[in-house]
XYZ file of C-alpha atoms in Angstrom:
778
model
C 248.821 -126.499 105.591
C 246.220 -127.979 107.573
C 244.022 -130.459 106.337
C 241.414 -130.996 109.197
C 238.143 -129.544 107.893
C 235.781 -131.892 106.359
C 234.521 -131.387 102.977
C 230.845 -130.700 102.423
C 229.275 -128.593 100.231
C 227.217 -126.377 102.400
C 229.030 -126.725 105.676
C 232.306 -126.214 107.487
C 232.639 -129.146 109.678
C 235.692 -129.712 112.214
C 235.382 -133.184 113.896
C 237.557 -133.645 117.091
C 239.156 -130.873 119.271
C 242.497 -130.181 118.547
C 243.656 -127.170 120.934
C 246.579 -126.438 118.820
C 244.126 -125.141 115.854
C 241.354 -123.420 118.073
C 242.451 -119.985 117.108
C 242.609 -121.078 113.436
C 238.852 -122.626 113.764
C 237.708 -119.254 115.807
C 238.669 -117.465 112.560
C 237.327 -119.919 110.032
C 234.169 -120.507 111.626
C 233.387 -116.553 112.486
C 229.961 -115.136 112.354
C 228.709 -111.450 111.208
C 225.777 -109.464 109.504
C 227.669 -106.254 108.006
C 227.020 -104.433 111.396
C 228.535 -106.536 114.029
C 230.703 -109.826 113.984
C 232.144 -112.313 116.291
C 235.054 -114.934 116.339
C 233.888 -118.390 116.842
C 235.127 -118.158 120.554
C 233.262 -120.613 123.055
C 230.331 -119.455 124.899
C 231.564 -121.292 128.158
C 235.094 -120.629 129.761
C 238.074 -121.561 127.976
C 241.381 -121.288 129.479
C 243.419 -122.493 126.532
C 244.930 -120.423 123.547
C 242.079 -118.292 122.108
C 241.991 -114.715 120.544
C 238.685 -113.000 121.758
C 236.886 -111.148 118.862
C 233.511 -109.172 119.300
C 233.424 -106.243 116.799
C 230.890 -103.453 116.282
C 231.046 -101.998 112.619
C 232.504 -98.259 112.415
C 233.628 -98.283 116.111
C 237.330 -97.715 116.125
C 240.092 -96.500 118.402
C 243.309 -94.240 117.373
C 246.079 -96.584 119.106
C 249.092 -94.528 119.161
C 251.869 -95.472 116.869
C 254.831 -97.198 117.957
C 258.072 -96.195 115.771
C 261.380 -96.170 116.218
C 262.397 -93.276 113.946
C 259.353 -90.480 113.672
C 259.568 -88.866 110.117
C 257.302 -85.835 109.093
C 254.131 -86.547 107.932
C 253.829 -89.928 109.841
C 250.269 -90.636 111.436
C 250.123 -90.652 115.334
C 248.022 -93.648 115.405
C 246.736 -96.647 113.624
C 242.819 -96.883 113.594
C 241.547 -100.153 114.569
C 238.293 -101.673 114.803
C 238.520 -103.026 118.526
C 237.227 -105.752 120.654
C 233.728 -104.758 121.987
C 231.838 -106.262 124.695
C 231.716 -110.072 124.993
C 228.106 -110.937 124.234
C 228.087 -114.645 123.949
C 229.320 -115.651 127.260
C 227.580 -118.404 129.333
C 229.754 -119.566 132.482
C 228.599 -122.878 133.479
C 229.406 -124.677 136.964
C 228.808 -128.383 137.713
C 228.727 -129.432 141.188
C 231.544 -126.654 141.747
C 233.699 -126.993 138.710
C 233.745 -124.734 136.064
C 232.999 -126.198 132.471
C 236.302 -125.438 130.620
C 237.203 -127.510 127.535
C 241.096 -126.936 128.435
C 240.382 -128.627 131.478
C 238.011 -131.378 130.708
C 238.317 -134.439 128.802
C 236.869 -133.889 125.448
C 235.271 -137.049 124.635
C 233.546 -135.794 121.387
C 233.702 -132.521 119.534
C 231.811 -131.188 116.438
C 231.761 -127.777 115.127
C 229.700 -126.899 112.132
C 229.189 -123.707 110.205
C 225.847 -124.134 108.115
C 226.513 -121.486 105.380
C 223.475 -122.040 103.734
C 221.096 -120.831 106.623
C 223.848 -118.939 108.300
C 224.524 -120.397 111.927
C 227.177 -122.097 113.740
C 226.515 -125.104 115.598
C 228.839 -126.929 118.160
C 228.441 -130.284 119.979
C 230.912 -131.600 122.378
C 230.780 -134.399 125.192
C 233.048 -133.557 128.107
C 233.996 -135.148 131.350
C 235.250 -132.810 134.282
C 238.004 -133.609 136.662
C 235.182 -134.801 139.162
C 234.073 -137.424 136.504
C 230.642 -135.827 135.691
C 229.815 -136.186 132.082
C 227.887 -133.828 129.844
C 226.681 -133.425 126.232
C 226.401 -129.830 125.202
C 225.005 -128.241 121.997
C 225.638 -124.440 121.174
C 223.480 -122.637 118.249
C 224.478 -119.098 117.463
C 224.056 -116.702 114.856
C 224.439 -113.015 114.060
C 220.936 -111.946 112.712
C 220.829 -110.915 108.978
C 217.241 -109.691 109.591
C 217.900 -108.022 112.768
C 221.379 -106.537 112.196
C 222.270 -105.322 115.458
C 221.327 -108.296 117.152
C 222.350 -112.234 117.623
C 220.840 -115.181 119.391
C 222.448 -118.247 121.193
C 220.549 -121.544 121.897
C 223.055 -123.317 124.603
C 221.924 -126.753 125.731
C 223.450 -129.178 128.108
C 222.508 -132.592 128.879
C 223.947 -134.478 132.235
C 225.020 -138.170 130.950
C 225.843 -139.853 134.286
C 224.476 -137.646 136.976
C 221.946 -135.393 138.443
C 222.767 -132.454 140.678
C 222.862 -128.736 140.440
C 224.107 -126.709 137.543
C 224.561 -123.142 137.730
C 224.482 -120.938 134.730
C 225.712 -117.285 134.607
C 224.908 -115.580 130.953
C 227.082 -112.389 131.193
C 228.003 -109.474 129.215
C 231.399 -108.468 129.762
C 232.995 -105.208 128.432
C 236.331 -105.489 130.181
C 238.182 -106.599 127.052
C 241.439 -106.169 125.469
C 243.079 -106.039 121.859
C 245.770 -108.672 121.268
C 247.341 -105.992 118.938
C 247.287 -102.754 121.318
C 250.406 -100.924 120.952
C 250.725 -100.245 124.580
C 248.398 -103.106 126.063
C 246.127 -100.167 126.739
C 242.059 -100.867 127.170
C 240.077 -98.798 125.005
C 236.700 -98.576 126.671
C 235.330 -96.694 129.784
C 232.260 -97.617 131.355
C 229.502 -95.325 131.208
C 226.568 -97.203 132.805
C 225.136 -100.915 133.277
C 222.090 -102.324 134.717
C 221.006 -105.846 135.818
C 217.611 -107.258 135.565
C 215.907 -110.590 136.464
C 216.317 -112.005 132.736
C 218.918 -109.890 131.557
C 221.135 -106.701 131.658
C 223.424 -104.093 129.869
C 226.833 -102.646 129.731
C 227.259 -99.367 127.942
C 230.569 -98.075 127.387
C 232.399 -95.187 125.178
C 235.832 -95.580 123.722
C 238.441 -93.311 124.816
C 239.720 -90.526 122.491
C 237.047 -91.097 119.689
C 234.004 -91.126 121.921
C 231.736 -93.764 120.339
C 229.190 -95.295 122.673
C 228.143 -98.824 122.341
C 225.652 -100.466 124.702
C 225.649 -104.196 124.613
C 222.880 -105.979 126.300
C 220.945 -109.420 126.817
C 217.801 -111.016 127.823
C 217.638 -114.703 128.749
C 215.278 -117.523 128.952
C 215.491 -121.170 129.708
C 213.950 -124.379 129.136
C 214.173 -127.934 131.271
C 213.200 -130.712 129.059
C 211.673 -128.692 126.220
C 209.427 -126.657 128.881
C 209.938 -122.953 129.801
C 211.428 -122.313 133.242
C 210.487 -119.189 135.491
C 213.914 -117.837 136.394
C 215.048 -116.229 139.766
C 218.467 -114.770 139.182
C 221.208 -113.185 141.275
C 222.746 -110.193 139.673
C 226.481 -110.162 139.267
C 227.907 -106.819 138.750
C 231.675 -105.834 138.653
C 233.617 -103.386 136.302
C 232.139 -103.280 132.791
C 230.658 -106.495 133.494
C 226.756 -107.670 134.256
C 225.826 -111.328 134.555
C 222.538 -112.952 135.760
C 223.328 -115.852 137.773
C 221.011 -118.911 138.466
C 220.880 -122.624 139.587
C 218.805 -125.572 138.376
C 218.744 -129.125 139.392
C 219.880 -131.090 136.463
C 218.287 -134.640 135.853
C 220.212 -137.338 134.425
C 219.467 -137.411 130.686
C 217.303 -134.544 130.610
C 218.299 -131.401 128.774
C 218.712 -127.841 129.975
C 218.639 -124.987 127.289
C 219.477 -121.331 127.913
C 218.528 -118.920 125.617
C 220.417 -115.630 124.979
C 219.115 -112.620 122.909
C 221.522 -109.945 122.680
C 222.126 -106.830 120.732
C 224.982 -103.700 120.002
C 223.740 -100.602 119.334
C 226.164 -97.971 118.608
C 226.028 -94.021 118.613
C 227.137 -94.256 115.156
C 223.131 -94.761 114.605
C 221.586 -93.761 117.780
C 221.946 -90.407 120.069
C 224.210 -91.694 122.999
C 221.498 -90.490 125.129
C 219.020 -92.809 123.603
C 221.047 -95.654 123.062
C 219.620 -97.564 126.219
C 215.910 -96.903 125.362
C 216.706 -98.384 122.020
C 218.668 -101.202 123.267
C 215.885 -102.596 125.423
C 213.441 -102.164 122.696
C 215.696 -104.184 120.397
C 215.978 -106.859 122.835
C 212.285 -107.234 123.620
C 211.392 -107.277 120.057
C 213.921 -110.002 119.212
C 212.836 -112.057 122.550
C 209.190 -111.626 121.493
C 209.757 -113.474 118.322
C 211.547 -116.314 119.998
C 214.671 -118.124 118.907
C 213.151 -120.663 116.528
C 211.223 -117.522 114.489
C 214.911 -115.844 114.371
C 216.424 -118.598 113.187
C 213.806 -119.234 110.583
C 214.239 -115.550 109.407
C 217.984 -116.090 109.446
C 217.833 -118.929 106.832
C 215.430 -116.979 104.825
C 217.551 -113.767 104.482
C 220.582 -116.173 103.574
C 218.278 -117.968 100.871
C 217.895 -114.481 99.191
C 221.520 -113.775 99.377
C 222.396 -117.136 98.109
C 219.778 -116.950 95.074
C 221.603 -113.984 94.104
C 225.349 -114.920 94.522
C 225.915 -118.598 94.831
C 228.256 -120.477 92.501
C 227.300 -124.115 91.896
C 230.298 -126.338 90.958
C 229.317 -129.851 89.736
C 231.968 -132.573 90.121
C 234.446 -131.076 92.668
C 232.941 -131.139 96.322
C 236.281 -129.387 97.702
C 236.182 -126.425 95.267
C 232.292 -125.839 95.791
C 232.601 -125.701 99.566
C 235.672 -123.121 99.030
C 234.086 -120.977 96.685
C 230.769 -121.223 98.996
C 232.777 -120.063 102.188
C 234.355 -117.419 100.492
C 231.010 -115.827 99.379
C 229.758 -116.431 102.424
C 232.471 -114.594 104.430
C 232.196 -111.770 102.365
C 228.066 -111.539 102.642
C 229.047 -111.591 106.224
C 231.254 -108.709 106.138
C 229.499 -106.060 104.062
C 226.172 -105.652 103.081
C 226.370 -102.262 101.455
C 223.482 -100.628 103.754
C 225.847 -97.679 105.360
C 228.207 -95.627 103.409
C 230.086 -95.036 106.293
C 231.445 -98.669 106.457
C 234.042 -100.534 104.216
C 235.555 -103.868 103.936
C 238.724 -104.611 106.228
C 240.973 -107.218 104.985
C 240.345 -109.515 107.753
C 236.497 -108.452 108.177
C 234.991 -109.578 111.422
C 237.071 -112.317 111.675
C 240.484 -111.130 113.473
C 242.370 -108.007 114.638
C 245.153 -107.961 112.004
C 245.262 -105.012 109.738
C 243.108 -103.272 112.505
C 239.787 -103.808 110.228
C 240.626 -100.498 108.166
C 240.120 -100.025 104.510
C 242.926 -100.874 102.145
C 242.852 -100.663 98.204
C 241.974 -104.027 98.289
C 238.226 -102.690 98.418
C 238.718 -101.043 95.103
C 240.726 -103.509 92.897
C 239.337 -106.688 94.434
C 235.964 -106.168 96.255
C 234.230 -103.877 93.727
C 233.764 -106.254 90.806
C 232.322 -108.915 93.368
C 229.741 -106.725 94.544
C 229.004 -104.954 91.145
C 227.953 -108.532 89.639
C 226.329 -110.151 93.070
C 224.303 -107.062 94.849
C 222.361 -103.936 93.699
C 224.134 -101.378 92.357
C 223.685 -99.024 95.246
C 226.060 -101.666 97.470
C 228.833 -100.655 95.133
C 227.841 -96.967 94.975
C 228.168 -96.727 98.556
C 231.804 -98.250 98.476
C 232.370 -95.156 96.250
C 230.786 -92.837 98.246
C 232.847 -94.048 101.417
C 235.602 -92.468 99.413
C 234.054 -89.408 98.040
C 232.943 -88.387 101.569
C 236.390 -88.517 102.726
C 237.965 -86.534 99.775
C 238.680 -83.610 101.947
C 240.741 -85.474 104.187
C 242.597 -87.143 101.177
C 243.393 -83.365 100.245
C 244.655 -82.979 104.016
C 246.745 -86.025 103.419
C 248.426 -84.833 100.487
C 248.876 -81.115 102.011
C 250.981 -82.517 104.922
C 253.158 -84.196 102.179
C 253.839 -80.961 100.474
C 250.997 -80.939 97.785
C 248.851 -78.066 97.036
C 245.851 -76.903 94.830
C 243.467 -79.694 95.891
C 245.812 -82.254 95.109
C 244.603 -85.494 97.157
C 246.261 -88.526 98.069
C 244.070 -91.074 99.660
C 245.302 -93.003 102.522
C 246.879 -96.478 102.542
C 244.847 -97.384 105.657
C 241.798 -95.454 107.139
C 239.040 -95.669 109.141
C 237.442 -91.923 108.695
C 239.820 -90.829 105.807
C 243.054 -89.801 107.671
C 246.131 -92.018 106.911
C 247.055 -94.158 109.831
C 249.404 -96.111 108.533
C 253.059 -95.661 109.632
C 255.719 -97.583 107.700
C 257.283 -95.132 105.591
C 257.968 -97.006 102.314
C 253.994 -97.513 102.140
C 252.581 -94.378 103.849
C 254.436 -92.177 101.338
C 255.253 -94.320 98.682
C 252.957 -96.821 97.773
C 250.891 -94.305 96.190
C 249.305 -96.561 93.661
C 246.375 -96.750 95.722
C 245.151 -93.331 94.157
C 244.790 -95.060 90.981
C 242.827 -98.035 92.279
C 240.293 -95.536 93.585
C 239.996 -94.018 90.242
C 239.923 -97.276 88.587
C 236.736 -98.032 90.902
C 234.819 -95.495 89.492
C 235.521 -95.990 85.907
C 234.718 -99.966 86.479
C 231.576 -98.834 88.517
C 230.326 -96.463 85.710
C 231.449 -99.040 82.744
C 229.457 -101.741 84.591
C 226.464 -100.057 85.730
C 226.209 -97.524 82.986
C 225.766 -94.561 85.808
C 227.296 -91.711 84.390
C 225.326 -89.315 86.852
C 227.687 -90.408 89.375
C 230.502 -88.722 87.389
C 228.709 -85.435 87.552
C 227.459 -85.780 91.013
C 230.779 -87.206 92.664
C 233.253 -89.100 90.514
C 234.800 -86.132 88.654
C 235.850 -84.112 91.570
C 237.510 -87.161 93.115
C 239.153 -87.812 89.752
C 240.700 -84.041 89.436
C 241.947 -84.497 93.027
C 243.667 -87.500 91.910
C 245.184 -86.101 88.471
C 246.307 -83.107 90.402
C 248.367 -85.084 92.895
C 249.791 -87.486 90.009
C 250.776 -84.099 88.182
C 252.535 -82.553 91.136
C 253.963 -86.222 91.718
C 256.467 -86.478 88.786
C 258.969 -84.363 87.831
C 261.027 -83.550 84.508
C 264.177 -85.359 83.957
C 266.532 -83.388 81.816
C 268.638 -86.566 81.365
C 265.836 -88.360 79.867
C 263.897 -85.397 78.603
C 260.925 -87.138 79.924
C 258.690 -86.937 83.272
C 259.879 -89.667 85.735
C 258.256 -90.961 88.908
C 260.694 -91.148 91.758
C 260.725 -92.919 95.186
C 257.501 -95.266 94.847
C 256.478 -98.707 96.141
C 254.609 -100.670 93.640
C 251.848 -103.529 94.753
C 255.271 -105.525 94.982
C 256.074 -104.743 98.346
C 259.382 -106.681 98.365
C 261.004 -103.775 96.587
C 260.598 -100.313 98.253
C 261.891 -96.817 97.236
C 262.139 -97.807 93.490
C 262.200 -95.094 90.672
C 259.652 -95.373 87.777
C 257.704 -98.235 88.740
C 255.851 -99.013 85.366
C 252.589 -100.146 87.223
C 252.492 -96.799 89.295
C 253.588 -94.288 86.301
C 251.360 -96.267 83.622
C 248.444 -95.698 86.098
C 249.107 -92.035 86.703
C 248.939 -91.612 83.056
C 245.452 -93.429 82.888
C 244.147 -91.469 85.755
C 245.073 -88.059 84.056
C 243.737 -89.352 80.657
C 240.267 -90.588 82.142
C 239.987 -87.243 84.226
C 240.100 -85.433 80.880
C 237.617 -87.638 79.381
C 235.279 -87.291 82.188
C 235.529 -83.668 82.478
C 234.397 -83.288 78.742
C 231.576 -85.517 79.071
C 230.508 -84.230 82.147
C 230.784 -80.834 80.483
C 228.702 -81.796 77.523
C 226.165 -83.628 79.576
C 225.395 -80.952 82.232
C 227.306 -77.690 81.789
C 225.548 -76.258 85.005
C 227.262 -78.936 87.450
C 230.557 -78.823 85.607
C 230.663 -74.940 86.059
C 229.578 -74.894 89.710
C 232.234 -77.751 90.207
C 235.086 -76.150 88.614
C 234.269 -72.883 90.305
C 234.287 -74.309 93.419
C 237.524 -76.500 93.355
C 239.266 -73.710 91.262
C 239.931 -75.974 88.275
C 241.566 -74.448 85.437
C 240.507 -77.061 82.898
C 242.625 -75.380 79.812
C 245.574 -75.137 81.790
C 245.704 -78.008 83.951
C 244.541 -80.592 81.429
C 247.146 -79.285 79.171
C 249.743 -80.334 81.880
C 248.053 -83.483 82.371
C 248.347 -84.136 78.629
C 251.997 -82.786 78.248
C 252.879 -85.540 81.176
C 250.880 -88.547 79.499
C 252.792 -87.820 76.026
C 255.918 -87.780 77.568
C 255.955 -90.079 80.459
C 258.872 -92.483 80.890
C 257.608 -96.013 81.166
C 260.710 -98.390 81.597
C 260.611 -100.923 78.710
C 263.129 -104.038 78.228
C 263.505 -103.915 74.260
C 265.596 -107.262 74.632
C 262.797 -108.936 76.279
C 259.978 -106.901 74.701
C 258.384 -106.450 78.348
C 257.308 -103.711 80.356
C 260.082 -103.016 83.113
C 258.755 -103.198 86.546
C 260.919 -100.467 87.562
C 264.445 -99.076 87.030
C 266.948 -101.552 87.679
C 265.060 -104.579 88.110
C 267.272 -106.358 85.598
C 270.309 -105.546 87.756
C 268.989 -108.117 90.180
C 269.975 -111.868 90.282
C 267.434 -113.610 88.061
C 266.969 -116.938 90.065
C 263.631 -118.452 89.498
C 261.199 -119.524 92.209
C 261.126 -122.525 90.845
C 264.956 -122.935 91.589
C 264.501 -121.632 95.460
C 264.962 -124.518 97.981
C 261.653 -125.243 99.567
C 263.008 -124.787 103.050
C 263.614 -120.966 102.014
C 260.040 -120.263 101.586
C 258.137 -118.226 102.311
C 260.827 -115.735 102.234
C 258.990 -113.420 104.183
C 259.493 -115.692 107.083
C 262.889 -116.993 106.352
C 265.069 -114.280 105.012
C 265.907 -110.876 106.144
C 264.340 -107.789 104.890
C 267.713 -106.840 103.353
C 267.809 -109.999 101.409
C 264.349 -109.816 100.137
C 264.943 -106.222 98.590
C 267.954 -107.130 96.761
C 265.996 -110.048 95.333
C 264.108 -110.222 92.094
C 261.452 -111.939 93.769
C 258.025 -110.415 93.643
C 255.230 -110.434 96.376
C 252.022 -110.188 94.178
C 251.055 -108.838 90.615
C 252.570 -105.522 89.797
C 253.125 -105.258 85.696
C 250.476 -107.963 85.964
C 248.162 -105.931 88.073
C 248.499 -103.190 85.252
C 247.824 -105.575 82.529
C 244.876 -107.219 84.275
C 243.517 -103.730 84.850
C 243.999 -102.567 81.142
C 244.085 -105.704 79.053
C 242.274 -103.944 76.389
C 245.353 -101.999 75.653
C 247.767 -104.913 74.691
C 247.655 -107.667 72.290
C 247.864 -111.250 73.361
C 251.444 -111.412 72.637
C 252.349 -108.662 74.787
C 250.365 -110.327 77.760
C 251.926 -113.514 77.272
C 255.358 -112.420 76.959
C 254.910 -110.257 80.475
C 253.583 -112.977 81.920
C 255.752 -115.650 81.585
C 258.629 -113.375 82.415
C 257.026 -112.093 85.553
C 255.092 -115.042 87.192
C 258.210 -117.351 87.524
C 259.456 -114.792 89.604
C 256.545 -114.293 91.693
C 256.455 -115.936 94.858
C 252.665 -115.278 95.548
C 253.172 -114.385 99.241
C 250.215 -111.959 99.020
C 246.844 -113.283 99.453
C 245.877 -111.050 96.601
C 248.462 -112.355 93.997
C 246.765 -115.927 92.818
C 243.706 -114.509 91.591
C 245.103 -111.886 89.302
C 247.476 -114.729 87.802
C 244.524 -117.003 87.535
C 242.661 -114.565 85.373
C 245.525 -113.631 82.873
C 246.508 -117.387 82.591
C 242.997 -118.064 81.558
C 243.002 -115.213 79.011
C 246.254 -116.662 77.636
C 244.512 -120.214 77.214
C 246.897 -121.477 80.071
C 243.747 -123.294 81.636
C 245.632 -125.789 83.804
C 247.587 -123.062 85.337
C 244.671 -120.634 85.798
C 243.160 -123.490 87.749
C 246.376 -123.994 89.828
C 246.340 -120.560 90.776
C 242.637 -120.556 91.680
C 243.260 -123.431 93.767
C 245.868 -121.414 95.831
C 243.380 -118.895 96.705
C 240.204 -120.871 97.065
C 241.005 -122.726 100.182
C 243.873 -120.269 101.563
C 241.830 -120.128 104.925
C 240.102 -123.391 105.162
C 243.485 -125.241 104.900
C 245.633 -122.567 106.608
C 247.744 -122.342 103.418
C 249.976 -119.263 104.639
C 250.076 -120.699 108.375
C 248.175 -117.241 109.488
C 244.569 -118.111 109.190
C 244.714 -117.953 113.113
C 244.640 -113.949 112.655
C 241.873 -113.953 110.821
C 240.419 -114.880 107.108
C 241.475 -113.037 104.161
C 238.077 -111.343 103.526
C 239.313 -109.259 100.210
C 241.402 -112.033 98.410
C 237.927 -114.133 99.015
C 236.560 -111.746 96.369
C 239.605 -112.330 94.165
C 238.384 -115.931 94.536
C 235.162 -114.975 92.906
C 236.896 -113.394 90.218
C 239.029 -116.076 89.320
C 235.648 -118.231 88.527
C 233.826 -115.604 86.952
C 236.287 -113.443 85.250
C 239.049 -116.348 84.852
C 237.241 -119.542 84.072
C 233.938 -117.764 82.662
C 236.050 -115.102 81.266
C 233.467 -112.325 81.926
C 234.074 -108.870 80.729
C 232.245 -105.709 80.160
C 232.846 -104.762 76.404
C 230.980 -101.748 74.837
C 228.479 -101.695 77.275
C 227.728 -105.625 76.996
C 228.635 -108.727 78.895
C 231.180 -110.831 76.970
C 231.919 -114.448 78.143
C 234.859 -116.548 76.879
C 234.474 -119.691 79.152
C 236.385 -122.902 79.632
C 235.628 -126.037 82.124
C 238.251 -127.008 84.692
C 239.241 -130.394 84.454
C 238.001 -131.722 87.419
C 234.653 -129.962 86.982
C 231.323 -131.392 85.052
C 229.941 -127.920 85.020
C 229.837 -124.477 86.900
C 226.951 -121.959 87.193
C 226.741 -118.616 88.690
C 224.171 -115.526 88.531
C 225.140 -112.203 87.240
C 223.154 -108.919 87.789
C 223.879 -106.429 85.277
C 222.115 -103.019 84.742
C 218.547 -104.245 86.112
C 219.029 -107.785 84.796
C 219.901 -110.912 86.639
C 221.076 -113.853 84.549
C 222.429 -117.513 85.139
C 225.351 -118.682 83.302
C 225.853 -122.326 83.193
C 229.093 -123.595 81.553
C 229.210 -127.390 80.897
C 231.289 -129.594 78.518
C 229.323 -129.105 75.551
C 227.164 -126.029 76.022
C 226.859 -122.572 77.656
C 223.454 -122.036 78.785
C 222.387 -118.566 79.733
C 218.970 -118.148 81.537
C 216.909 -114.905 82.291
C 215.926 -114.592 85.788
C 214.429 -111.213 86.359
C 214.689 -107.602 84.568
C 214.797 -106.533 81.036
C 216.045 -108.518 78.321
C 219.752 -108.355 77.540
C 222.090 -108.558 74.957
C 225.443 -110.659 75.660
C 228.582 -112.033 73.937
C 229.694 -115.548 73.950
C 232.955 -116.134 72.381
C 232.526 -113.113 70.402
C 228.819 -114.072 69.013
C 225.890 -111.611 69.979
C 223.078 -113.679 71.890
C 219.852 -112.279 72.768
C 218.689 -113.216 76.232
C 214.778 -112.292 76.824
C 212.466 -112.842 79.675
C 210.497 -115.307 78.018
C 213.522 -117.347 76.676
C 217.083 -118.065 77.729
C 219.900 -118.829 75.250
C 221.787 -121.908 74.747
C 224.841 -121.599 72.820
C 226.333 -125.471 71.830
C 229.927 -125.397 71.877
C 232.706 -127.673 72.974
C 234.074 -126.368 76.166
C 237.559 -127.635 76.462
C 238.682 -128.542 79.497
C 242.453 -128.640 80.947
C 244.175 -131.613 82.457
C 243.321 -131.999 85.945
C 245.516 -130.590 88.568
C 247.463 -133.075 90.688
């Protein structure tokens, strides 16, 4: 675990330059605006360790799969959001020496991510090998107001010399992905052009044929005054630059302002990209850097007004939760239903930037409460529009009659994950998609979604489950063989409780929704069942039979749901009894040893209890929690949040806070030694869940928001905003009271500790109570 990020409630600050931490910082200080993203690479040259990252949302490449043993049904590729043109680059040459912090003596260095206003600022003082000292400041952002654009203001000041300094702002499309399976470059150049004050490169992805035009306009100031530039065009493969030389004066600053934009054929006809690129560049340059920066601050102020969490009494926790919310907002804005949320967002290459079940299970709750409901609706539409490909995926594996298996990993709906125990067997992802539909309708009350889109998806998923089970003559029950549950440390198991239980719930919910849609809109129902050949009586009859006779493993002695057949045959050594030197086991043990152990990567049985806690009494939840948590190594970033929420439900407030701490500063402190690969974006939504669903105990019950809060021991209070069915409220939880303030929309009835509270536009509601705090966590 690292401890080099300074604590500040609104900023992420790195003081001093440690090249060994550079790739970690490149992840942490990443920027994005939902349409494009950028790791915190340096503008000037850097020959040290770095992971370049410039990404354009929705643009991907089908990188050919590398496997040792090909199996029927394997995808031929892994779809990846790929490195796009480097738009931030500004080469700087001082008296014949290239400015490069890997080769200079770095005398002072500070990197600051301003989360409140949405920009990255870097200051340093460097001494070249020739003895020349410069001070530098770089400010940049990916614009939320102009979401295809970014801007940079790069200022240097000679400290101990006067003389020529050469600047070359550039666009470089000759990029590679570190994770390219065959070291292939994914782009072909289409055209490029240089101007006195800028230029562009237009490129096309191989195979997929996406085109992206990346361009720049530049300006310069000396001692605060504009300079007329005379540049020399620099052109090479996939590269344009605008080189110019200025006579620097000791103590006087020179600023280069670079306006840049990425336009994609996702949003424009390829033939019109350049015209629109030039228009975008001139539009943002005419505003000027300061105006763009002000618009950026205003856009972020609007976001924070809606989704900030304010923690009093714990600056480290405050910084952490804001960092998590900041990165979520940078990654996905919900404006485009073709886009989704990759586990690393725009912060790194790992997991390919593709869509996993993380979105439905962990991100949906965050966006439901913190954004307009259209944002979550677009996440659901993303899956609806890929239903045909989900049916194709199932067909490849032998399923029929419109059964759908949604992919484990995807960009366009086709499966592109190639580990057999995941691709073919981690089928619980189907249930997460069905649960997201349920969660959306429960939260928003938007039942029109069911008739228009939801029921069709649910029927296809239910058809899959009804074919995936088989009848066991021995048990005289239906069984689910050869699956992998959320606990990926056990593969190819039989009768994983979570998967089988989720399958039953999906079929039951499908029946309920079909009856609801039929009663509400017979015309739409009839059109749908005719189009998809749904035999309501026959198919729902099979669903009901499976639900009634599904084998769900249970241990009578311990009175717990059994994770899967044979789990208790494993040697039951608790995590606390594992030597510290053997953890994390995914880095210290062989895969064979992990598979034979009892250790759980992340919530499995407990994931099901989290989803459906209303079905279980508190003693059942406690027995299962107390059995499984001590066997869980939490080596998935998605694990601690579920445990935090259940611990809070059980009144185990100290452990709830302990699990929260594990996830809140996961990336800031590089807890798992993997932040250099990118931040854990989807688990950041789990951090928000730990606070709002855990500490505040927020649930939806009978169409109303309900709260059952407690106050963590180090905090004096915490507050957050929640949007619910057109109403925005602010909830503040302190030691002696819960205060609910109406912010906008119609009046709202909520529950606090089981009591109905009326929150009206002209008055909030203050509930006096003692909010017990747990002991502080050491």
